[in-house]
Amino acid sequence: MQRYFIPSDQWKDDTVTIIDDDYHHIVNVMRMKEGQSVICSSNGLSYLCEIKQIDDRSVICELIEKLTEQQELPISVTLAQGLPKGDKLDLIVQKSTELGMEHFVPLQMDRTIVKWDHKKEQKKLDRLRKIAKEASEQSHRSIVPVIHAKQSLKELIQSKTYNHLWVASELEAKDDTNHSSSFKAAIQQVNEGDHILIIVGPEGGFSEKEISYLKRQGCQSIRLGPRILRTETAPLYALSAISFYFEEWRCEV
Ligand code: SAM
């Protein structure tokens, strides 16, 4: 069943008004008719809805039933990603959304090659927000991850407090004797309801200055297996492992 994330100002009492791109998708792509059902979500709540009225600019739906689904990770994950080259961010945001990421922060780091001016940044962020919304709808999540404006490492660390500050360090990949940086040691310290920040470097990795700054800020280096992963693979490894740990391995069978 089609799912749409509808801004809260389009909800009133027991009706939801759907307009713009979502209206186009329902009417022109899915060619839906009055009487058919869709799922509408907003701020973590999802409802089964019935299409009551379709006119030339809006679809009016009636709320039928609140859905008690549990599609979200029991912890909050913020992924801070060193800006990669090309369109890798599209893939990272799409896949990380499917895997349960809640916040995404593009990071300007010492070794990032790309430079975003204000105009380019706005265009990129709009595109990433559209990708996150569509990936949330496709994966039946009840929220859409927040795509933040570009930040520096300093802004990121100072912007919010986290229960766990993880730096995905490829340097640890080459050293499996340091058990404190094992992913297992790190994830076993996490409790449901915690907020984790995962920082991933760009293709060139972290500079020495960045690593020592992050260490001084109390960040924990973590290993994502013994191989050197591409910058776009590393976040997916981490989120998949978190989902496995909290949603599959630990769940009551
Ligand atoms: N320039 C680095 C080198 O040659 O060793 C590789 C950087 S890697 C392509 C990009 C980012 O992915 C790294 O900065 C790190 O955040 C993450 N990463 C890749 N493999 C990892 C691993 N095995 N453990 C932890 N992080 C990893």
mmCIF file of C-alpha atoms and ligand atoms in Angstrom:
data_model
loop_
_atom_site.group_PDB
_atom_site.id
_atom_site.type_symbol
_atom_site.label_atom_id
_atom_site.label_comp_id
_atom_site.label_asym_id
_atom_site.label_seq_id
_atom_site.Cartn_x
_atom_site.Cartn_y
_atom_site.Cartn_z
ATOM 1 C CA MET A 1 0.000 0.000 0.000
ATOM 2 C CA GLN A 2 1.321 3.447 -0.906
ATOM 3 C CA ARG A 3 2.634 5.534 2.019
ATOM 4 C CA TYR A 4 2.998 9.323 2.065
ATOM 5 C CA PHE A 5 4.654 11.610 4.599
ATOM 6 C CA ILE A 6 2.331 14.610 4.869
ATOM 7 C CA PRO A 7 3.355 17.848 6.659
ATOM 8 C CA SER A 8 1.475 18.280 9.932
ATOM 9 C CA ASP A 9 -0.195 21.531 8.744
ATOM 10 C CA GLN A 10 -2.123 19.455 6.168
ATOM 11 C CA TRP A 11 -3.794 17.391 8.891
ATOM 12 C CA LYS A 12 -7.094 18.635 10.407
ATOM 13 C CA ASP A 13 -9.260 16.610 12.786
ATOM 14 C CA ASP A 14 -9.854 13.269 10.991
ATOM 15 C CA THR A 15 -8.819 14.373 7.490
ATOM 16 C CA VAL A 16 -5.506 14.774 5.634
ATOM 17 C CA THR A 17 -5.175 16.999 2.560
ATOM 18 C CA ILE A 18 -2.602 15.805 0.024
ATOM 19 C CA ILE A 19 -1.193 18.290 -2.514
ATOM 20 C CA ASP A 20 1.838 18.947 -4.790
ATOM 21 C CA ASP A 21 4.179 16.011 -5.604
ATOM 22 C CA ASP A 22 2.215 13.505 -3.515
ATOM 23 C CA TYR A 23 -1.027 14.621 -5.224
ATOM 24 C CA HIS A 24 0.647 14.088 -8.624
ATOM 25 C CA HIS A 25 1.849 10.611 -7.566
ATOM 26 C CA ILE A 26 -1.578 9.508 -6.340
ATOM 27 C CA VAL A 27 -3.621 10.913 -9.238
ATOM 28 C CA ASN A 28 -1.296 10.723 -12.258
ATOM 29 C CA VAL A 29 1.185 7.947 -11.424
ATOM 30 C CA MET A 30 -0.866 5.532 -9.310
ATOM 31 C CA ARG A 31 -4.182 6.679 -10.910
ATOM 32 C CA MET A 32 -5.940 6.068 -7.610
ATOM 33 C CA LYS A 33 -9.682 6.679 -7.212
ATOM 34 C CA GLU A 34 -12.022 7.713 -4.391
ATOM 35 C CA GLY A 35 -12.638 4.802 -2.034
ATOM 36 C CA GLN A 36 -9.098 3.437 -2.333
ATOM 37 C CA SER A 37 -6.717 3.370 0.664
ATOM 38 C CA VAL A 38 -3.306 4.895 1.394
ATOM 39 C CA ILE A 39 -1.129 5.199 4.513
ATOM 40 C CA CYS A 40 -0.389 8.745 5.680
ATOM 41 C CA SER A 41 2.403 9.455 8.190
ATOM 42 C CA SER A 42 3.552 12.494 10.128
ATOM 43 C CA ASN A 43 5.815 12.970 13.168
ATOM 44 C CA GLY A 44 6.152 9.246 13.834
ATOM 45 C CA LEU A 45 2.409 8.429 13.598
ATOM 46 C CA SER A 46 0.904 6.482 10.690
ATOM 47 C CA TYR A 47 -2.769 6.039 9.733
ATOM 48 C CA LEU A 48 -4.642 3.895 7.283
ATOM 49 C CA CYS A 49 -6.660 6.428 5.262
ATOM 50 C CA GLU A 50 -9.427 6.289 2.667
ATOM 51 C CA ILE A 51 -9.470 8.641 -0.319
ATOM 52 C CA LYS A 52 -12.716 10.577 0.004
ATOM 53 C CA GLN A 53 -12.378 13.324 -2.610
ATOM 54 C CA ILE A 54 -10.065 14.033 -5.552
ATOM 55 C CA ASP A 55 -10.214 17.465 -7.203
ATOM 56 C CA ASP A 56 -7.828 19.273 -9.550
ATOM 57 C CA ARG A 57 -5.278 20.222 -6.856
ATOM 58 C CA SER A 58 -5.850 18.138 -3.745
ATOM 59 C CA VAL A 59 -6.776 14.681 -2.483
ATOM 60 C CA ILE A 60 -8.791 14.620 0.736
ATOM 61 C CA CYS A 61 -8.368 11.472 2.840
ATOM 62 C CA GLU A 62 -10.228 10.370 5.935
ATOM 63 C CA LEU A 63 -8.317 8.729 8.806
ATOM 64 C CA ILE A 64 -9.603 5.183 9.241
ATOM 65 C CA GLU A 65 -7.228 3.512 11.679
ATOM 66 C CA LYS A 66 -4.059 4.417 13.601
ATOM 67 C CA LEU A 67 -1.294 1.898 12.805
ATOM 68 C CA THR A 68 0.698 0.472 15.693
ATOM 69 C CA GLU A 69 3.803 -0.395 13.716
ATOM 70 C CA GLN A 70 7.347 -0.516 15.038
ATOM 71 C CA GLN A 71 9.680 0.253 12.128
ATOM 72 C CA GLU A 72 12.132 2.494 13.924
ATOM 73 C CA LEU A 73 15.395 1.531 15.613
ATOM 74 C CA PRO A 74 15.121 1.593 19.438
ATOM 75 C CA ILE A 75 18.066 4.048 19.441
ATOM 76 C CA SER A 76 18.716 7.297 17.557
ATOM 77 C CA VAL A 77 21.584 7.237 15.027
ATOM 78 C CA THR A 78 23.114 10.397 13.587
ATOM 79 C CA LEU A 79 25.409 9.780 10.633
ATOM 80 C CA ALA A 80 27.984 12.516 9.999
ATOM 81 C CA GLN A 81 29.597 11.883 6.607
ATOM 82 C CA GLY A 82 32.723 13.506 5.204
ATOM 83 C CA LEU A 83 31.592 14.981 1.873
ATOM 84 C CA PRO A 84 32.394 12.390 -0.812
ATOM 85 C CA LYS A 85 32.996 12.982 -4.497
ATOM 86 C CA GLY A 86 30.249 12.739 -7.141
ATOM 87 C CA ASP A 87 26.725 11.596 -6.258
ATOM 88 C CA LYS A 88 27.696 9.110 -3.528
ATOM 89 C CA LEU A 89 25.662 11.083 -0.977
ATOM 90 C CA ASP A 90 22.470 10.113 -2.837
ATOM 91 C CA LEU A 91 23.240 6.414 -2.303
ATOM 92 C CA ILE A 92 24.424 6.939 1.299
ATOM 93 C CA VAL A 93 21.263 8.856 2.280
ATOM 94 C CA GLN A 94 18.923 6.446 0.497
ATOM 95 C CA LYS A 95 20.450 3.272 1.992
ATOM 96 C CA SER A 96 21.049 4.765 5.446
ATOM 97 C CA THR A 97 17.379 5.823 5.528
ATOM 98 C CA GLU A 98 16.297 2.272 4.749
ATOM 99 C CA LEU A 99 18.618 1.067 7.532
ATOM 100 C CA GLY A 100 17.104 3.357 10.192
ATOM 101 C CA MET A 101 19.271 6.501 10.317
ATOM 102 C CA GLU A 102 17.471 9.415 12.054
ATOM 103 C CA HIS A 103 19.761 12.396 11.353
ATOM 104 C CA PHE A 104 22.251 13.046 8.549
ATOM 105 C CA VAL A 105 24.993 15.680 8.676
ATOM 106 C CA PRO A 106 27.223 16.406 5.649
ATOM 107 C CA LEU A 107 30.718 17.220 6.963
ATOM 108 C CA GLN A 108 33.334 19.541 5.452
ATOM 109 C CA MET A 109 36.587 17.839 6.469
ATOM 110 C CA ASP A 110 40.304 18.404 5.861
ATOM 111 C CA ARG A 111 40.443 15.831 3.081
ATOM 112 C CA THR A 112 37.108 16.448 1.380
ATOM 113 C CA ILE A 113 37.732 17.276 -2.279
ATOM 114 C CA VAL A 114 34.329 18.802 -3.045
ATOM 115 C CA LYS A 115 33.461 22.319 -1.986
ATOM 116 C CA TRP A 116 29.812 23.390 -1.625
ATOM 117 C CA ASP A 117 29.001 27.072 -2.068
ATOM 118 C CA HIS A 118 25.685 28.245 -0.600
ATOM 119 C CA LYS A 119 23.703 27.818 -3.855
ATOM 120 C CA LYS A 120 25.111 24.329 -4.537
ATOM 121 C CA GLU A 121 24.538 23.301 -0.929
ATOM 122 C CA GLN A 122 20.859 24.302 -1.014
ATOM 123 C CA LYS A 123 20.337 22.338 -4.251
ATOM 124 C CA LYS A 124 22.093 19.265 -2.807
ATOM 125 C CA LEU A 125 20.167 19.417 0.482
ATOM 126 C CA ASP A 126 16.814 19.700 -1.335
ATOM 127 C CA ARG A 127 17.738 16.641 -3.403
ATOM 128 C CA LEU A 128 18.853 14.644 -0.351
ATOM 129 C CA ARG A 129 15.650 15.551 1.526
ATOM 130 C CA LYS A 130 13.563 14.261 -1.395
ATOM 131 C CA ILE A 131 15.620 11.037 -1.468
ATOM 132 C CA ALA A 132 15.169 10.577 2.302
ATOM 133 C CA LYS A 133 11.379 11.113 2.067
ATOM 134 C CA GLU A 134 11.012 8.621 -0.815
ATOM 135 C CA ALA A 135 13.252 6.033 0.908
ATOM 136 C CA SER A 136 11.217 6.388 4.130
ATOM 137 C CA GLU A 137 7.980 5.862 2.205
ATOM 138 C CA GLN A 138 9.429 2.852 0.337
ATOM 139 C CA SER A 139 10.794 1.234 3.547
ATOM 140 C CA HIS A 140 7.584 1.943 5.503
ATOM 141 C CA ARG A 141 9.265 3.989 8.176
ATOM 142 C CA SER A 142 7.180 6.222 10.431
ATOM 143 C CA ILE A 143 9.603 9.161 10.265
ATOM 144 C CA VAL A 144 11.744 10.854 7.597
ATOM 145 C CA PRO A 145 15.402 11.373 8.631
ATOM 146 C CA VAL A 146 16.422 14.997 9.144
ATOM 147 C CA ILE A 147 19.003 16.140 6.568
ATOM 148 C CA HIS A 148 21.023 18.918 8.232
ATOM 149 C CA ALA A 149 23.035 21.707 6.629
ATOM 150 C CA LYS A 150 26.768 21.129 6.142
ATOM 151 C CA GLN A 151 28.840 21.423 9.316
ATOM 152 C CA SER A 152 32.479 21.364 10.371
ATOM 153 C CA LEU A 153 33.653 18.747 12.871
ATOM 154 C CA LYS A 154 33.734 21.410 15.575
ATOM 155 C CA GLU A 155 30.146 22.537 14.855
ATOM 156 C CA LEU A 156 29.019 18.908 14.829
ATOM 157 C CA ILE A 157 30.547 17.997 18.185
ATOM 158 C CA GLN A 158 29.359 21.205 19.840
ATOM 159 C CA SER A 159 25.849 21.122 18.332
ATOM 160 C CA LYS A 160 24.320 18.329 20.409
ATOM 161 C CA THR A 161 25.135 15.901 23.202
ATOM 162 C CA TYR A 162 25.271 12.235 22.356
ATOM 163 C CA ASN A 163 25.464 9.187 24.575
ATOM 164 C CA HIS A 164 28.064 7.674 22.229
ATOM 165 C CA LEU A 165 30.522 9.444 19.915
ATOM 166 C CA TRP A 166 31.928 6.941 17.413
ATOM 167 C CA VAL A 167 34.633 7.622 14.846
ATOM 168 C CA ALA A 168 34.766 4.950 12.148
ATOM 169 C CA SER A 169 38.505 4.674 11.908
ATOM 170 C CA GLU A 170 40.145 2.756 9.114
ATOM 171 C CA LEU A 171 43.351 2.873 11.135
ATOM 172 C CA GLU A 172 41.705 0.412 13.558
ATOM 173 C CA ALA A 173 40.956 -1.895 10.652
ATOM 174 C CA LYS A 174 44.607 -2.865 10.460
ATOM 175 C CA ASP A 175 44.836 -3.591 14.187
ATOM 176 C CA ASP A 176 42.508 -6.274 15.538
ATOM 177 C CA THR A 177 44.401 -6.510 18.829
ATOM 178 C CA ASN A 178 42.909 -3.270 20.186
ATOM 179 C CA HIS A 179 39.690 -4.725 21.598
ATOM 180 C CA SER A 180 38.462 -1.369 22.911
ATOM 181 C CA SER A 181 37.890 -0.278 19.288
ATOM 182 C CA SER A 182 35.984 -3.409 18.329
ATOM 183 C CA PHE A 183 32.446 -2.777 17.137
ATOM 184 C CA LYS A 184 31.250 -5.414 19.596
ATOM 185 C CA ALA A 185 32.774 -3.557 22.567
ATOM 186 C CA ALA A 186 31.198 -0.301 21.378
ATOM 187 C CA ILE A 187 27.686 -1.569 20.678
ATOM 188 C CA GLN A 188 27.478 -3.489 23.938
ATOM 189 C CA GLN A 189 27.712 -0.134 25.756
ATOM 190 C CA VAL A 190 24.565 1.135 23.969
ATOM 191 C CA ASN A 191 21.157 1.057 25.661
ATOM 192 C CA GLU A 192 17.734 1.463 24.078
ATOM 193 C CA GLY A 193 16.849 5.152 23.870
ATOM 194 C CA ASP A 194 20.509 6.216 23.488
ATOM 195 C CA HIS A 195 21.751 8.645 20.820
ATOM 196 C CA ILE A 196 24.765 7.523 18.785
ATOM 197 C CA LEU A 197 26.863 9.800 16.548
ATOM 198 C CA ILE A 198 28.849 7.942 13.872
ATOM 199 C CA ILE A 199 31.480 9.961 11.986
ATOM 200 C CA VAL A 200 32.739 8.583 8.653
ATOM 201 C CA GLY A 201 35.627 10.088 6.719
ATOM 202 C CA PRO A 202 35.681 10.972 3.008
ATOM 203 C CA GLU A 203 37.667 8.994 0.436
ATOM 204 C CA GLY A 204 40.917 10.388 1.854
ATOM 205 C CA GLY A 205 40.036 9.457 5.430
ATOM 206 C CA PHE A 206 40.691 11.581 8.543
ATOM 207 C CA SER A 207 43.661 13.908 8.912
ATOM 208 C CA GLU A 208 45.961 13.469 11.931
ATOM 209 C CA LYS A 209 44.642 16.791 13.258
ATOM 210 C CA GLU A 210 41.032 15.573 13.039
ATOM 211 C CA ILE A 211 41.790 12.269 14.751
ATOM 212 C CA SER A 212 43.528 13.974 17.674
ATOM 213 C CA TYR A 213 40.747 16.601 17.948
ATOM 214 C CA LEU A 214 38.087 13.883 18.029
ATOM 215 C CA LYS A 215 40.058 11.870 20.606
ATOM 216 C CA ARG A 216 40.264 14.994 22.807
ATOM 217 C CA GLN A 217 36.498 15.351 22.522
ATOM 218 C CA GLY A 218 36.075 11.854 23.941
ATOM 219 C CA CYS A 219 35.189 10.138 20.670
ATOM 220 C CA GLN A 220 35.645 6.372 20.507
ATOM 221 C CA SER A 221 37.400 4.854 17.473
ATOM 222 C CA ILE A 222 35.499 1.871 16.118
ATOM 223 C CA ARG A 223 36.459 -0.800 13.650
ATOM 224 C CA LEU A 224 34.096 -1.848 10.880
ATOM 225 C CA GLY A 225 35.795 -5.176 10.132
ATOM 226 C CA PRO A 226 39.345 -5.821 8.900
ATOM 227 C CA ARG A 227 38.979 -4.467 5.352
ATOM 228 C CA ILE A 228 39.231 -0.871 4.131
ATOM 229 C CA LEU A 229 35.683 0.033 3.086
ATOM 230 C CA ARG A 230 34.752 2.753 0.608
ATOM 231 C CA THR A 231 33.382 5.880 2.217
ATOM 232 C CA GLU A 232 29.904 4.978 0.957
ATOM 233 C CA THR A 233 30.124 1.394 2.307
ATOM 234 C CA ALA A 234 31.255 2.214 5.844
ATOM 235 C CA PRO A 235 28.010 3.840 7.089
ATOM 236 C CA LEU A 236 25.966 0.983 5.639
ATOM 237 C CA TYR A 237 28.117 -1.569 7.470
ATOM 238 C CA ALA A 238 27.645 0.299 10.752
ATOM 239 C CA LEU A 239 23.875 0.779 10.395
ATOM 240 C CA SER A 240 23.344 -2.830 9.269
ATOM 241 C CA ALA A 241 25.284 -4.088 12.298
ATOM 242 C CA ILE A 242 23.280 -1.818 14.640
ATOM 243 C CA SER A 243 19.991 -3.034 13.136
ATOM 244 C CA PHE A 244 21.097 -6.660 13.365
ATOM 245 C CA TYR A 245 22.156 -6.247 16.999
ATOM 246 C CA PHE A 246 19.012 -4.429 18.185
ATOM 247 C CA GLU A 247 16.355 -5.739 15.829
ATOM 248 C CA GLU A 248 17.338 -9.306 14.999
ATOM 249 C CA TRP A 249 19.937 -10.802 17.279
ATOM 250 C CA ARG A 250 18.607 -9.463 20.582
ATOM 251 C CA CYS A 251 14.936 -9.713 19.740
ATOM 252 C CA GLU A 252 12.854 -12.365 21.498
ATOM 253 C CA VAL A 253 12.569 -15.292 19.099
HETATM 254 N N1 SAM B 1 42.305 6.926 3.001
HETATM 255 C C1 SAM B 1 42.072 5.792 3.891
HETATM 256 C C2 SAM B 1 43.133 4.731 3.728
HETATM 257 O O1 SAM B 1 43.630 4.604 2.614
HETATM 258 O O2 SAM B 1 43.350 3.999 4.695
HETATM 259 C C3 SAM B 1 40.722 5.139 3.544
HETATM 260 C C4 SAM B 1 39.535 5.963 3.919
HETATM 261 S S1 SAM B 1 38.050 5.042 3.674
HETATM 262 C C5 SAM B 1 37.992 4.969 1.969
HETATM 263 C C6 SAM B 1 36.812 6.235 4.060
HETATM 264 C C7 SAM B 1 36.248 6.144 5.477
HETATM 265 O O3 SAM B 1 35.546 4.917 5.650
HETATM 266 C C8 SAM B 1 37.275 6.150 6.571
HETATM 267 O O4 SAM B 1 37.701 7.455 6.891
HETATM 268 C C9 SAM B 1 36.501 5.522 7.722
HETATM 269 O O5 SAM B 1 35.673 6.492 8.322
HETATM 270 C C10 SAM B 1 35.650 4.491 7.016
HETATM 271 N N2 SAM B 1 36.213 3.144 7.032
HETATM 272 C C11 SAM B 1 36.606 2.415 5.968
HETATM 273 N N3 SAM B 1 36.988 1.181 6.349
HETATM 274 C C12 SAM B 1 36.840 1.119 7.703
HETATM 275 C C13 SAM B 1 37.058 0.109 8.692
HETATM 276 N N4 SAM B 1 37.478 -1.127 8.376
HETATM 277 N N5 SAM B 1 36.804 0.403 9.991
HETATM 278 C C14 SAM B 1 36.356 1.648 10.343
HETATM 279 N N6 SAM B 1 36.115 2.645 9.455
HETATM 280 C C15 SAM B 1 36.347 2.379 8.140
#
